[in-house]
Short mmCIF file of N, CA and C in Angstrom, two decimals:
data_model
loop_
_atom_site.label_atom_id
_atom_site.label_comp_id
_atom_site.label_asym_id
_atom_site.label_seq_id
_atom_site.Cartn_x
_atom_site.Cartn_y
_atom_site.Cartn_z
N UNK A 1 -11.85 19.57 -4.46
CA UNK A 1 -10.91 18.86 -5.28
C UNK A 1 -9.49 19.29 -4.98
N UNK A 2 -9.33 20.43 -4.32
CA UNK A 2 -7.98 20.94 -4.09
C UNK A 2 -7.22 20.18 -3.02
N UNK A 3 -7.84 19.26 -2.30
CA UNK A 3 -7.14 18.50 -1.27
C UNK A 3 -6.88 17.06 -1.69
N UNK A 4 -7.20 16.70 -2.92
CA UNK A 4 -6.97 15.34 -3.38
C UNK A 4 -5.48 15.13 -3.66
N UNK A 5 -5.03 13.87 -3.65
CA UNK A 5 -3.60 13.59 -3.86
C UNK A 5 -3.03 14.23 -5.13
N UNK A 6 -3.74 14.20 -6.22
CA UNK A 6 -3.29 14.84 -7.46
C UNK A 6 -4.28 15.96 -7.74
N UNK A 7 -3.97 17.14 -7.30
CA UNK A 7 -4.92 18.24 -7.42
C UNK A 7 -4.54 19.16 -8.58
N UNK A 8 -5.54 19.58 -9.33
CA UNK A 8 -5.25 20.49 -10.45
C UNK A 8 -4.94 21.90 -9.94
N UNK A 9 -4.18 22.65 -10.73
CA UNK A 9 -3.86 24.03 -10.37
C UNK A 9 -5.07 24.94 -10.55
N UNK A 10 -5.97 24.57 -11.45
CA UNK A 10 -7.16 25.37 -11.72
C UNK A 10 -8.38 24.45 -11.72
N UNK A 11 -8.85 24.04 -10.53
CA UNK A 11 -9.94 23.07 -10.47
C UNK A 11 -11.22 23.53 -11.16
N UNK A 12 -11.42 24.84 -11.26
CA UNK A 12 -12.62 25.35 -11.93
C UNK A 12 -12.61 25.04 -13.42
N UNK A 13 -11.47 24.66 -13.96
CA UNK A 13 -11.37 24.35 -15.38
C UNK A 13 -11.47 22.85 -15.66
N UNK A 14 -11.61 22.05 -14.63
CA UNK A 14 -11.72 20.60 -14.79
C UNK A 14 -13.18 20.24 -15.07
N UNK A 15 -13.43 19.59 -16.21
CA UNK A 15 -14.80 19.23 -16.58
C UNK A 15 -15.17 17.84 -16.09
N UNK A 16 -14.19 16.95 -16.00
CA UNK A 16 -14.45 15.58 -15.54
C UNK A 16 -13.13 14.94 -15.15
N UNK A 17 -13.24 13.79 -14.48
CA UNK A 17 -12.06 13.01 -14.09
C UNK A 17 -12.25 11.57 -14.56
N UNK A 18 -11.18 10.97 -15.01
CA UNK A 18 -11.14 9.54 -15.30
C UNK A 18 -10.00 8.96 -14.49
N UNK A 19 -10.31 8.08 -13.56
CA UNK A 19 -9.33 7.54 -12.62
C UNK A 19 -9.19 6.04 -12.84
N UNK A 20 -7.96 5.57 -13.03
CA UNK A 20 -7.69 4.16 -13.26
C UNK A 20 -7.00 3.58 -12.04
N UNK A 21 -7.72 2.81 -11.26
CA UNK A 21 -7.23 2.19 -10.04
C UNK A 21 -6.37 3.15 -9.23
N UNK A 22 -6.93 4.29 -8.84
CA UNK A 22 -6.12 5.30 -8.15
C UNK A 22 -5.68 4.82 -6.77
N UNK A 23 -4.40 5.00 -6.50
CA UNK A 23 -3.85 4.61 -5.21
C UNK A 23 -4.12 5.71 -4.19
N UNK A 24 -4.43 5.31 -2.97
CA UNK A 24 -4.59 6.26 -1.85
C UNK A 24 -5.71 7.26 -2.04
N UNK A 25 -6.73 6.92 -2.76
CA UNK A 25 -7.86 7.84 -2.92
C UNK A 25 -9.13 7.23 -2.36
N UNK A 26 -9.46 6.02 -2.78
CA UNK A 26 -10.68 5.36 -2.30
C UNK A 26 -10.36 4.25 -1.31
N UNK A 27 -9.11 3.83 -1.29
CA UNK A 27 -8.70 2.77 -0.38
C UNK A 27 -7.28 3.00 0.09
N UNK A 28 -7.00 2.57 1.29
CA UNK A 28 -5.66 2.72 1.85
C UNK A 28 -4.71 1.68 1.24
N UNK A 29 -3.45 2.03 1.22
CA UNK A 29 -2.42 1.15 0.68
C UNK A 29 -2.36 -0.13 1.52
N UNK A 30 -2.25 -1.29 0.86
CA UNK A 30 -2.18 -2.57 1.55
C UNK A 30 -0.74 -2.93 1.91
N UNK A 31 -0.59 -3.93 2.77
CA UNK A 31 0.75 -4.40 3.13
C UNK A 31 1.48 -4.94 1.90
N UNK A 32 0.73 -5.49 0.94
CA UNK A 32 1.37 -6.00 -0.28
C UNK A 32 2.03 -4.87 -1.05
N UNK A 33 1.34 -3.75 -1.18
CA UNK A 33 1.90 -2.60 -1.88
C UNK A 33 3.11 -2.05 -1.13
N UNK A 34 3.04 -2.04 0.19
CA UNK A 34 4.17 -1.59 1.00
C UNK A 34 5.37 -2.51 0.77
N UNK A 35 5.12 -3.82 0.73
CA UNK A 35 6.20 -4.78 0.50
C UNK A 35 6.86 -4.54 -0.86
N UNK A 36 6.05 -4.27 -1.87
CA UNK A 36 6.61 -3.99 -3.19
C UNK A 36 7.44 -2.72 -3.14
N UNK A 37 6.93 -1.67 -2.50
CA UNK A 37 7.68 -0.41 -2.46
C UNK A 37 8.97 -0.56 -1.66
N UNK A 38 8.94 -1.32 -0.57
CA UNK A 38 10.16 -1.54 0.20
C UNK A 38 11.18 -2.34 -0.61
N UNK A 39 10.67 -3.23 -1.45
CA UNK A 39 11.55 -4.03 -2.29
C UNK A 39 12.23 -3.23 -3.37
N UNK A 40 11.79 -2.01 -3.60
CA UNK A 40 12.41 -1.20 -4.64
C UNK A 40 13.42 -0.21 -4.07
N UNK A 41 13.55 -0.17 -2.75
CA UNK A 41 14.48 0.75 -2.11
C UNK A 41 15.88 0.13 -2.15
N UNK A 42 16.81 0.91 -2.59
CA UNK A 42 18.20 0.44 -2.62
C UNK A 42 18.46 -0.48 -3.79
N UNK A 43 19.67 -0.99 -3.84
CA UNK A 43 20.03 -1.87 -4.95
C UNK A 43 19.27 -3.20 -4.85
N UNK A 44 18.68 -3.57 -5.92
CA UNK A 44 17.90 -4.80 -5.96
C UNK A 44 18.25 -5.51 -7.26
N UNK A 45 18.58 -6.78 -7.19
CA UNK A 45 18.90 -7.50 -8.43
C UNK A 45 17.72 -7.44 -9.41
N UNK A 46 18.04 -7.29 -10.68
CA UNK A 46 17.02 -7.15 -11.72
C UNK A 46 15.99 -8.28 -11.70
N UNK A 47 16.38 -9.55 -11.50
CA UNK A 47 15.36 -10.62 -11.45
C UNK A 47 14.35 -10.41 -10.31
N UNK A 48 14.79 -9.89 -9.18
CA UNK A 48 13.87 -9.62 -8.06
C UNK A 48 12.94 -8.48 -8.41
N UNK A 49 13.50 -7.42 -9.05
CA UNK A 49 12.69 -6.27 -9.45
C UNK A 49 11.60 -6.73 -10.41
N UNK A 50 11.97 -7.61 -11.36
CA UNK A 50 10.98 -8.11 -12.32
C UNK A 50 9.92 -8.96 -11.63
N UNK A 51 10.31 -9.71 -10.62
CA UNK A 51 9.34 -10.51 -9.87
C UNK A 51 8.35 -9.61 -9.14
N UNK A 52 8.83 -8.53 -8.53
CA UNK A 52 7.94 -7.57 -7.86
C UNK A 52 7.02 -6.90 -8.87
N UNK A 53 7.58 -6.52 -10.01
CA UNK A 53 6.78 -5.89 -11.06
C UNK A 53 5.70 -6.84 -11.58
N UNK A 54 6.07 -8.11 -11.76
CA UNK A 54 5.10 -9.11 -12.21
C UNK A 54 3.99 -9.29 -11.17
N UNK A 55 4.34 -9.25 -9.89
CA UNK A 55 3.36 -9.41 -8.82
C UNK A 55 2.37 -8.26 -8.81
N UNK A 56 2.87 -7.02 -8.88
CA UNK A 56 1.97 -5.87 -8.84
C UNK A 56 1.13 -5.78 -10.11
N UNK A 57 1.63 -6.40 -11.20
CA UNK A 57 0.93 -6.36 -12.48
C UNK A 57 0.07 -7.59 -12.73
N UNK A 58 -0.22 -8.33 -11.69
CA UNK A 58 -1.10 -9.48 -11.82
C UNK A 58 -0.54 -10.60 -12.68
N UNK A 59 0.80 -10.73 -12.70
CA UNK A 59 1.42 -11.80 -13.47
C UNK A 59 1.69 -11.45 -14.92
N UNK A 60 1.52 -10.18 -15.29
CA UNK A 60 1.74 -9.76 -16.68
C UNK A 60 3.20 -9.97 -17.09
N UNK A 61 3.42 -10.10 -18.39
CA UNK A 61 4.76 -10.27 -18.93
C UNK A 61 5.56 -9.00 -18.70
N UNK A 62 6.71 -9.13 -18.08
CA UNK A 62 7.57 -7.97 -17.81
C UNK A 62 8.93 -8.17 -18.47
N UNK A 63 8.94 -8.81 -19.62
CA UNK A 63 10.18 -9.06 -20.34
C UNK A 63 10.87 -7.74 -20.67
N UNK A 64 12.19 -7.80 -20.81
CA UNK A 64 12.98 -6.61 -21.09
C UNK A 64 12.63 -5.94 -22.39
N UNK A 65 12.03 -6.67 -23.33
CA UNK A 65 11.69 -6.06 -24.61
C UNK A 65 10.32 -5.39 -24.60
N UNK A 66 9.61 -5.45 -23.49
CA UNK A 66 8.32 -4.77 -23.35
C UNK A 66 8.59 -3.34 -22.88
N UNK A 67 8.34 -2.32 -23.72
CA UNK A 67 8.73 -0.95 -23.39
C UNK A 67 8.12 -0.41 -22.09
N UNK A 68 6.84 -0.66 -21.87
CA UNK A 68 6.20 -0.14 -20.65
C UNK A 68 6.81 -0.78 -19.42
N UNK A 69 7.05 -2.09 -19.47
CA UNK A 69 7.67 -2.78 -18.33
C UNK A 69 9.08 -2.25 -18.09
N UNK A 70 9.81 -1.94 -19.15
CA UNK A 70 11.17 -1.41 -18.99
C UNK A 70 11.15 -0.04 -18.31
N UNK A 71 10.19 0.81 -18.69
CA UNK A 71 10.08 2.14 -18.06
C UNK A 71 9.71 2.00 -16.59
N UNK A 72 8.76 1.14 -16.28
CA UNK A 72 8.34 0.95 -14.89
C UNK A 72 9.49 0.38 -14.07
N UNK A 73 10.20 -0.58 -14.63
CA UNK A 73 11.35 -1.16 -13.94
C UNK A 73 12.41 -0.10 -13.67
N UNK A 74 12.67 0.76 -14.66
CA UNK A 74 13.65 1.84 -14.46
C UNK A 74 13.18 2.80 -13.37
N UNK A 75 11.88 3.09 -13.36
CA UNK A 75 11.34 3.94 -12.31
C UNK A 75 11.49 3.32 -10.94
N UNK A 76 11.26 2.02 -10.85
CA UNK A 76 11.43 1.32 -9.57
C UNK A 76 12.89 1.39 -9.11
N UNK A 77 13.79 1.34 -10.07
CA UNK A 77 15.22 1.35 -9.76
C UNK A 77 15.73 2.75 -9.43
N UNK A 78 15.27 3.76 -10.17
CA UNK A 78 15.90 5.08 -10.13
C UNK A 78 15.09 6.19 -9.48
N UNK A 79 13.80 6.00 -9.23
CA UNK A 79 12.96 7.07 -8.69
C UNK A 79 13.38 7.42 -7.27
N UNK A 80 13.38 8.70 -6.97
CA UNK A 80 13.63 9.19 -5.62
C UNK A 80 12.57 10.23 -5.29
N UNK A 81 11.87 10.06 -4.19
CA UNK A 81 10.84 11.01 -3.78
C UNK A 81 11.47 12.09 -2.91
N UNK A 82 11.14 13.34 -3.20
CA UNK A 82 11.66 14.44 -2.42
C UNK A 82 10.56 15.14 -1.62
N UNK A 83 9.32 14.76 -1.88
CA UNK A 83 8.19 15.32 -1.15
C UNK A 83 7.49 14.19 -0.40
N UNK A 84 6.88 14.50 0.73
CA UNK A 84 6.13 13.46 1.44
C UNK A 84 4.90 13.05 0.62
N UNK A 85 4.45 11.82 0.79
CA UNK A 85 3.25 11.42 0.06
C UNK A 85 2.04 12.20 0.56
N UNK A 86 1.05 12.40 -0.32
CA UNK A 86 -0.15 13.14 0.12
C UNK A 86 -0.91 12.34 1.18
N UNK A 87 -1.62 13.06 2.02
CA UNK A 87 -2.42 12.42 3.06
C UNK A 87 -3.63 11.75 2.42
N UNK A 88 -4.09 10.70 3.06
CA UNK A 88 -5.29 10.00 2.62
C UNK A 88 -6.47 10.95 2.78
N UNK A 89 -7.25 11.19 1.71
CA UNK A 89 -8.34 12.18 1.80
C UNK A 89 -9.50 11.68 2.67
N UNK A 90 -10.08 12.61 3.38
CA UNK A 90 -11.24 12.29 4.22
C UNK A 90 -12.46 12.04 3.33
N UNK A 91 -13.50 11.48 3.93
CA UNK A 91 -14.75 11.27 3.20
C UNK A 91 -15.27 12.60 2.65
N UNK A 92 -15.19 13.65 3.46
CA UNK A 92 -15.68 14.96 3.03
C UNK A 92 -14.89 15.49 1.83
N UNK A 93 -13.58 15.27 1.82
CA UNK A 93 -12.76 15.74 0.71
C UNK A 93 -13.09 15.00 -0.59
N UNK A 94 -13.30 13.70 -0.49
CA UNK A 94 -13.68 12.93 -1.69
C UNK A 94 -15.08 13.35 -2.14
N UNK A 95 -15.98 13.50 -1.20
CA UNK A 95 -17.36 13.88 -1.54
C UNK A 95 -17.43 15.28 -2.16
N UNK A 96 -16.43 16.10 -1.94
CA UNK A 96 -16.42 17.46 -2.47
C UNK A 96 -16.03 17.52 -3.94
N UNK A 97 -15.65 16.39 -4.52
CA UNK A 97 -15.33 16.38 -5.95
C UNK A 97 -16.62 16.72 -6.69
N UNK A 98 -16.61 17.84 -7.38
CA UNK A 98 -17.84 18.34 -7.97
C UNK A 98 -17.97 18.16 -9.46
N UNK A 99 -17.24 17.22 -10.01
CA UNK A 99 -17.32 16.98 -11.46
C UNK A 99 -17.62 15.51 -11.71
N UNK A 100 -18.21 15.20 -12.86
CA UNK A 100 -18.43 13.80 -13.21
C UNK A 100 -17.11 13.03 -13.18
N UNK A 101 -17.13 11.86 -12.56
CA UNK A 101 -15.91 11.10 -12.37
C UNK A 101 -16.12 9.64 -12.74
N UNK A 102 -15.28 9.15 -13.62
CA UNK A 102 -15.23 7.72 -13.93
C UNK A 102 -14.11 7.13 -13.10
N UNK A 103 -14.44 6.17 -12.25
CA UNK A 103 -13.44 5.49 -11.43
C UNK A 103 -13.47 4.01 -11.77
N UNK A 104 -12.39 3.53 -12.36
CA UNK A 104 -12.27 2.11 -12.67
C UNK A 104 -11.35 1.50 -11.62
N UNK A 105 -11.88 0.56 -10.87
CA UNK A 105 -11.13 -0.10 -9.81
C UNK A 105 -10.76 -1.50 -10.29
N UNK A 106 -9.48 -1.83 -10.19
CA UNK A 106 -8.99 -3.14 -10.64
C UNK A 106 -9.27 -4.19 -9.57
N UNK A 107 -10.01 -5.20 -9.93
CA UNK A 107 -10.42 -6.23 -8.97
C UNK A 107 -9.29 -7.09 -8.44
N UNK A 108 -8.16 -7.15 -9.16
CA UNK A 108 -7.02 -7.93 -8.69
C UNK A 108 -5.87 -7.04 -8.23
N UNK A 109 -6.16 -5.78 -7.95
CA UNK A 109 -5.14 -4.83 -7.51
C UNK A 109 -4.61 -5.22 -6.14
N UNK A 110 -3.29 -5.09 -5.97
CA UNK A 110 -2.72 -5.28 -4.63
C UNK A 110 -2.48 -3.93 -3.95
N UNK A 111 -2.78 -2.85 -4.63
CA UNK A 111 -2.54 -1.51 -4.10
C UNK A 111 -3.48 -1.21 -2.92
N UNK A 112 -4.72 -1.63 -3.04
CA UNK A 112 -5.73 -1.42 -2.00
C UNK A 112 -6.67 -2.62 -2.02
N UNK A 113 -7.67 -2.61 -1.18
CA UNK A 113 -8.69 -3.65 -1.19
C UNK A 113 -9.75 -3.21 -2.20
N UNK A 114 -9.80 -3.83 -3.37
CA UNK A 114 -10.66 -3.34 -4.46
C UNK A 114 -12.14 -3.20 -4.09
N UNK A 115 -12.71 -4.17 -3.43
CA UNK A 115 -14.12 -4.09 -3.08
C UNK A 115 -14.42 -2.91 -2.17
N UNK A 116 -13.56 -2.70 -1.17
CA UNK A 116 -13.74 -1.57 -0.25
C UNK A 116 -13.54 -0.24 -0.96
N UNK A 117 -12.55 -0.20 -1.87
CA UNK A 117 -12.29 1.04 -2.61
C UNK A 117 -13.50 1.39 -3.49
N UNK A 118 -14.04 0.40 -4.17
CA UNK A 118 -15.21 0.64 -5.04
C UNK A 118 -16.41 1.10 -4.21
N UNK A 119 -16.60 0.49 -3.06
CA UNK A 119 -17.73 0.86 -2.19
C UNK A 119 -17.58 2.29 -1.71
N UNK A 120 -16.38 2.69 -1.32
CA UNK A 120 -16.16 4.07 -0.85
C UNK A 120 -16.40 5.07 -1.98
N UNK A 121 -15.91 4.75 -3.16
CA UNK A 121 -16.10 5.63 -4.31
C UNK A 121 -17.59 5.78 -4.63
N UNK A 122 -18.32 4.67 -4.63
CA UNK A 122 -19.77 4.73 -4.92
C UNK A 122 -20.51 5.54 -3.88
N UNK A 123 -20.10 5.39 -2.64
CA UNK A 123 -20.78 6.08 -1.54
C UNK A 123 -20.50 7.58 -1.55
N UNK A 124 -19.31 7.99 -1.97
CA UNK A 124 -18.91 9.39 -1.82
C UNK A 124 -19.01 10.25 -3.07
N UNK A 125 -18.89 9.66 -4.24
CA UNK A 125 -18.89 10.46 -5.46
C UNK A 125 -20.31 10.69 -5.95
N UNK A 126 -20.82 11.89 -5.75
CA UNK A 126 -22.20 12.20 -6.16
C UNK A 126 -22.38 12.06 -7.66
N UNK A 127 -21.35 12.40 -8.43
CA UNK A 127 -21.42 12.32 -9.89
C UNK A 127 -20.49 11.22 -10.40
N UNK A 128 -20.36 10.17 -9.60
CA UNK A 128 -19.42 9.12 -9.95
C UNK A 128 -20.03 7.97 -10.73
N UNK A 129 -19.25 7.45 -11.64
CA UNK A 129 -19.53 6.19 -12.32
C UNK A 129 -18.38 5.29 -11.89
N UNK A 130 -18.69 4.31 -11.06
CA UNK A 130 -17.65 3.46 -10.48
C UNK A 130 -17.81 2.05 -11.02
N UNK A 131 -16.72 1.53 -11.58
CA UNK A 131 -16.72 0.19 -12.14
C UNK A 131 -15.62 -0.63 -11.49
N UNK A 132 -15.95 -1.84 -11.11
CA UNK A 132 -14.97 -2.79 -10.58
C UNK A 132 -14.72 -3.83 -11.67
N UNK A 133 -13.52 -3.84 -12.19
CA UNK A 133 -13.15 -4.79 -13.25
C UNK A 133 -12.47 -5.97 -12.59
N UNK A 134 -13.18 -7.07 -12.37
CA UNK A 134 -12.64 -8.19 -11.59
C UNK A 134 -11.40 -8.84 -12.20
N UNK A 135 -11.24 -8.75 -13.52
CA UNK A 135 -10.12 -9.42 -14.19
C UNK A 135 -8.88 -8.55 -14.32
N UNK A 136 -8.90 -7.32 -13.81
CA UNK A 136 -7.79 -6.39 -13.99
C UNK A 136 -6.91 -6.28 -12.75
N UNK A 137 -5.61 -6.10 -12.99
CA UNK A 137 -4.68 -5.78 -11.91
C UNK A 137 -4.46 -4.27 -11.91
N UNK A 138 -3.58 -3.79 -11.04
CA UNK A 138 -3.27 -2.36 -10.99
C UNK A 138 -2.70 -1.87 -12.33
N UNK A 139 -2.21 -2.78 -13.13
CA UNK A 139 -1.65 -2.43 -14.44
C UNK A 139 -2.71 -2.50 -15.53
N UNK A 140 -3.95 -2.17 -15.20
CA UNK A 140 -5.05 -2.35 -16.14
C UNK A 140 -4.88 -1.60 -17.45
N UNK A 141 -4.22 -0.44 -17.42
CA UNK A 141 -4.03 0.28 -18.68
C UNK A 141 -3.09 -0.46 -19.62
N UNK A 142 -2.19 -1.28 -19.10
CA UNK A 142 -1.33 -2.11 -19.94
C UNK A 142 -1.96 -3.43 -20.30
N UNK A 143 -2.79 -3.96 -19.41
CA UNK A 143 -3.47 -5.23 -19.66
C UNK A 143 -4.61 -5.08 -20.67
N UNK A 144 -5.34 -3.99 -20.56
CA UNK A 144 -6.55 -3.79 -21.36
C UNK A 144 -6.55 -2.41 -22.02
N UNK A 145 -5.53 -2.06 -22.81
CA UNK A 145 -5.46 -0.69 -23.34
C UNK A 145 -6.65 -0.31 -24.21
N UNK A 146 -7.12 -1.22 -25.04
CA UNK A 146 -8.26 -0.89 -25.90
C UNK A 146 -9.54 -0.72 -25.08
N UNK A 147 -9.72 -1.59 -24.11
CA UNK A 147 -10.91 -1.52 -23.26
C UNK A 147 -10.92 -0.23 -22.43
N UNK A 148 -9.76 0.13 -21.87
CA UNK A 148 -9.66 1.36 -21.09
C UNK A 148 -9.95 2.56 -21.98
N UNK A 149 -9.30 2.61 -23.14
CA UNK A 149 -9.50 3.75 -24.05
C UNK A 149 -10.97 3.87 -24.47
N UNK A 150 -11.59 2.75 -24.80
CA UNK A 150 -13.00 2.78 -25.22
C UNK A 150 -13.90 3.25 -24.08
N UNK A 151 -13.61 2.80 -22.86
CA UNK A 151 -14.46 3.17 -21.73
C UNK A 151 -14.33 4.66 -21.40
N UNK A 152 -13.10 5.17 -21.40
CA UNK A 152 -12.89 6.59 -21.11
C UNK A 152 -13.52 7.45 -22.20
N UNK A 153 -13.32 7.07 -23.46
CA UNK A 153 -13.91 7.84 -24.56
C UNK A 153 -15.43 7.82 -24.51
N UNK A 154 -16.02 6.68 -24.17
CA UNK A 154 -17.48 6.61 -24.04
C UNK A 154 -17.96 7.53 -22.91
N UNK A 155 -17.25 7.53 -21.80
CA UNK A 155 -17.60 8.38 -20.66
C UNK A 155 -17.57 9.86 -21.08
N UNK A 156 -16.49 10.26 -21.74
CA UNK A 156 -16.34 11.66 -22.16
C UNK A 156 -17.37 12.01 -23.23
N UNK A 157 -17.61 11.10 -24.17
CA UNK A 157 -18.61 11.35 -25.21
C UNK A 157 -19.99 11.57 -24.60
N UNK A 158 -20.35 10.77 -23.61
CA UNK A 158 -21.65 10.93 -22.96
C UNK A 158 -21.75 12.28 -22.25
N UNK A 159 -20.65 12.70 -21.65
CA UNK A 159 -20.64 14.02 -20.98
C UNK A 159 -20.76 15.13 -22.00
N UNK A 160 -20.06 15.00 -23.12
CA UNK A 160 -20.13 16.02 -24.17
C UNK A 160 -21.54 16.14 -24.72
N UNK A 161 -22.27 15.04 -24.77
CA UNK A 161 -23.64 15.05 -25.30
C UNK A 161 -24.64 15.62 -24.29
N UNK A 162 -24.23 15.75 -23.03
CA UNK A 162 -25.11 16.24 -21.97
C UNK A 162 -24.97 17.75 -21.84
N UNK A 163 -25.97 18.50 -22.29
CA UNK A 163 -25.93 19.96 -22.26
C UNK A 163 -25.82 20.52 -20.85
N UNK A 164 -26.28 19.80 -19.84
CA UNK A 164 -26.22 20.35 -18.48
C UNK A 164 -24.78 20.55 -18.03
N UNK A 165 -23.86 19.71 -18.51
CA UNK A 165 -22.46 19.87 -18.16
C UNK A 165 -21.92 21.18 -18.74
N UNK A 166 -22.29 21.49 -19.97
CA UNK A 166 -21.77 22.71 -20.61
C UNK A 166 -22.36 23.97 -19.98
N UNK A 167 -23.58 23.89 -19.48
CA UNK A 167 -24.20 25.05 -18.84
C UNK A 167 -23.58 25.34 -17.47
N UNK A 168 -22.89 24.37 -16.91
CA UNK A 168 -22.30 24.50 -15.59
C UNK A 168 -21.19 25.55 -15.59
N UNK A 169 -20.49 25.73 -16.69
CA UNK A 169 -19.31 26.62 -16.74
C UNK A 169 -19.71 28.02 -17.11
#
């Protein structure tokens, strides 16, 4: 787990993972995602930024009065990366994840090829529960907040009820 894009400082203390359409983990970034990221470099008129945000969010409302959309838009405008992006993990690195993992892949995501990402996750995660949500975009936590929360809580509740997980530590 220490070679994954977002690695914990103390992997031995991680009991499980819940991943929502993770970028660069199960599938490589698509040209569409690259186009969106290039469109956020430098000064970009706000209407164009909103159009890019709407595209990556599967057509979701990105009105200025929507707080999450406003934060994402500000991030697109003001974020500056000072570190190189993490390398795409090998099959062996993904397969080395040794904790129960819920991976929800958004079927309408432009970040990666959803079907391929779900297939790789299913093939490599020994303790994985992989779900492909065909109606979700990469913004699935904003599109389906109640559904995401219920699914993650159900996953964690089932793990808590499983004594074998507690004996592992």
